[in-house]
Amino acid sequence: MPIVKYPRATEPLWHEWDRKAQKCGLRHTVYAVNGDHYTGEWLDNLKHGKGTQVWKRSGAIYSGDWKFGKRDGYGSYSILDPITKEYKKVYTGWWKNDKKCGYGVTFYPSGERYDGEWSDGLRSGWGRMYYRDGSIYEGHWLEDRPGGQGMLRLPNENRYEGGWKDGKKHGPGKFFYLDKGQLFEGTWAADIPKCGILIDFGRVEAPAPTQYPIPKV
């Protein structure tokens, strides 16, 4: 009866080397196969504690707290500007389970900035958003969009104060037309005023008041 020999399953050498070099505590820079590298603390072969991770492909860098291999705690994330070759800060704040969570500040490529609370990587809670056109929204956020009570101030100083839903004006609210000296108070639905009252408000001080005041009822 012929004897059949099966090739013995071989394990990559790096598996053995990795077992012999289980990382725990503060270590020098450790390089991954793809060129990424990490300098900092370890626990049971996982990034844990304070450390800095650099991603070779994107040029991004994270410096801060780690917990069992994930960004968790306080840290800063930056990307490399391809033109100036300098690092530009993208986010500084709190993390949980590798996502933005808690208070933090995000800088967007367009020049916009968000300063406020996060949950599971999305803007959620209280926050202030500085838009590119000069508008500023300050209030509550839900799933990365204004939701709840908030105020939007436009570049011409006109502003809306009231309810929001899915990033749009929704519910009772007030719109101050400070350029004309008028105030609209009523109910909104999906950014559209449905019903309300329009009255003169600071008409004398307004830079561009209407020709005639609104007659009193």
XYZ file of C-alpha atoms in Angstrom:
217
model
C 0.000 0.000 0.000
C 1.575 3.265 -1.081
C 2.265 5.873 1.550
C 0.951 9.331 0.773
C 2.877 12.170 2.293
C 1.146 15.488 2.732
C 3.224 18.633 2.949
C 3.450 19.968 6.453
C 1.595 23.225 6.921
C 4.163 25.928 7.356
C 3.612 29.084 9.353
C 4.996 32.393 8.136
C 8.184 33.277 9.955
C 6.821 36.617 11.054
C 4.235 34.814 13.199
C 7.025 33.263 15.238
C 8.985 36.490 15.369
C 5.890 38.360 16.517
C 5.294 35.866 19.349
C 8.859 36.319 20.480
C 8.454 40.071 20.407
C 5.111 40.562 22.091
C 4.775 44.290 22.505
C 3.959 45.597 25.967
C 4.860 48.922 27.538
C 6.727 51.766 25.844
C 8.369 50.766 22.564
C 10.386 52.417 19.846
C 8.857 52.854 16.394
C 7.203 49.710 15.075
C 6.708 49.489 11.306
C 3.905 47.632 9.534
C 4.345 45.836 6.220
C 2.526 48.628 4.340
C 4.851 51.298 5.722
C 2.601 52.595 8.512
C 4.419 53.082 11.782
C 3.566 53.603 15.428
C 5.612 54.934 18.325
C 4.287 54.642 21.845
C 2.839 52.343 24.462
C 1.468 48.827 24.033
C -0.479 46.282 26.044
C -0.771 42.627 25.028
C 0.510 43.449 21.545
C -2.095 46.208 21.055
C -1.626 49.968 20.990
C -2.639 51.075 24.447
C -1.789 54.280 26.284
C -0.035 57.244 24.675
C 1.215 56.921 21.125
C 1.605 58.355 17.633
C 0.464 56.590 14.472
C 1.539 57.629 10.969
C -0.241 56.279 7.888
C 2.200 56.168 4.980
C -0.301 56.151 2.104
C -2.358 59.164 3.207
C 0.363 60.906 5.181
C -2.067 61.327 8.081
C -0.908 61.314 11.686
C -2.681 60.720 14.982
C -1.126 61.546 18.312
C -2.931 60.829 21.552
C -4.601 58.132 23.616
C -5.161 54.524 22.572
C -7.162 51.707 24.099
C -6.739 48.103 22.962
C -5.640 49.050 19.450
C -8.137 51.864 18.834
C -8.098 55.624 19.290
C -9.796 56.205 22.605
C -9.385 59.228 24.859
C -7.947 62.596 23.837
C -5.978 63.023 20.634
C -5.213 65.055 17.550
C -5.547 63.950 13.902
C -3.715 65.808 11.122
C -3.117 65.378 7.394
C -0.159 66.324 5.224
C -0.679 69.237 2.861
C 0.595 68.087 -0.564
C 1.603 71.628 -1.529
C 3.222 73.061 1.608
C 4.346 69.640 2.912
C 3.207 70.745 6.348
C 0.717 69.050 8.629
C -2.753 70.609 8.830
C -4.855 69.843 11.874
C -8.171 68.170 11.047
C -9.557 67.222 14.459
C -8.565 67.755 18.051
C -10.686 66.330 20.839
C -12.070 63.173 22.357
C -12.377 59.739 20.786
C -14.127 56.497 21.640
C -13.756 53.170 19.860
C -11.771 54.826 17.026
C -14.451 57.495 16.364
C -14.963 61.107 17.403
C -16.986 61.134 20.590
C -17.346 63.902 23.162
C -16.102 67.457 22.735
C -13.849 68.290 19.808
C -12.950 70.782 17.086
C -12.894 69.879 13.397
C -11.266 71.952 10.647
C -12.652 71.327 7.152
C -10.658 71.746 3.889
C -13.030 74.508 2.752
C -12.068 76.623 5.756
C -15.196 75.797 7.748
C -14.938 74.807 11.407
C -17.085 72.930 13.892
C -16.624 73.390 17.611
C -18.785 71.143 19.767
C -19.936 67.671 20.716
C -19.683 64.414 18.773
C -21.182 60.939 19.029
C -20.071 57.887 17.052
C -18.154 60.082 14.609
C -21.071 62.447 13.919
C -21.868 65.941 15.168
C -24.356 65.360 17.945
C -25.255 67.433 20.993
C -24.394 71.107 21.330
C -22.088 72.734 18.810
C -21.151 75.819 16.825
C -20.502 75.661 13.069
C -18.656 78.374 11.178
C -19.604 78.196 7.492
C -17.567 79.332 4.537
C -19.990 82.127 3.589
C -19.701 83.691 7.045
C -22.861 82.187 8.518
C -22.721 80.748 12.040
C -25.025 78.121 13.486
C -25.080 77.612 17.222
C -27.319 75.053 18.874
C -28.175 71.389 18.985
C -27.136 68.756 16.461
C -28.501 65.305 15.701
C -26.795 62.791 13.401
C -24.492 65.404 11.839
C -27.239 67.982 11.114
C -28.903 70.765 13.088
C -31.721 69.245 15.125
C -33.497 70.714 18.146
C -33.153 74.343 19.196
C -30.585 76.570 17.543
C -29.702 79.960 16.079
C -28.414 80.693 12.576
C -26.761 84.077 12.047
C -26.264 85.134 8.442
C -23.427 87.324 7.102
C -25.775 90.354 6.925
C -26.563 89.868 10.657
C -30.096 88.597 9.978
C -30.767 85.595 12.157
C -33.175 82.762 12.859
C -33.867 81.424 16.335
C -36.034 78.393 16.856
C -36.550 74.735 16.042
C -34.620 72.594 13.577
C -35.109 69.147 12.075
C -32.852 67.311 9.595
C -30.803 70.468 9.111
C -33.809 72.658 8.238
C -35.924 75.197 10.115
C -38.819 73.313 11.626
C -41.332 74.202 14.316
C -41.848 77.499 16.188
C -39.226 80.114 15.387
C -38.340 83.763 14.908
C -36.562 85.349 11.955
C -35.015 88.750 12.597
C -34.689 90.813 9.409
C -32.329 93.319 11.012
C -31.412 94.854 7.662
C -35.064 95.859 7.116
C -36.107 96.261 10.730
C -38.699 93.504 10.738
C -39.429 90.359 12.713
C -41.308 87.288 11.555
C -42.565 84.981 14.291
C -44.373 81.806 13.402
C -44.143 78.136 12.494
C -41.764 76.561 9.988
C -41.756 73.236 8.149
C -38.734 71.992 6.166
C -37.248 75.518 5.885
C -40.550 77.084 4.741
C -42.560 79.504 6.947
C -46.119 78.188 7.097
C -47.878 80.774 9.229
C -46.972 83.635 11.508
C -46.897 87.356 12.167
C -44.616 89.967 10.577
C -44.027 93.146 12.589
C -41.653 96.101 12.570
C -38.648 95.508 14.824
C -36.004 98.208 15.213
C -37.070 99.792 11.945
C -35.574 103.182 12.823
C -32.080 101.736 13.307
C -32.260 99.384 10.305
C -29.761 100.121 7.487
C -32.314 99.441 4.723
C -35.855 99.805 6.143
C -38.952 99.275 4.057
C -40.524 102.385 2.500
C -43.602 102.188 4.661
C -44.032 100.774 8.178
C -46.337 97.828 8.723
C -49.724 99.218 9.875
C -50.900 98.161 13.273
C -53.995 96.014 13.432
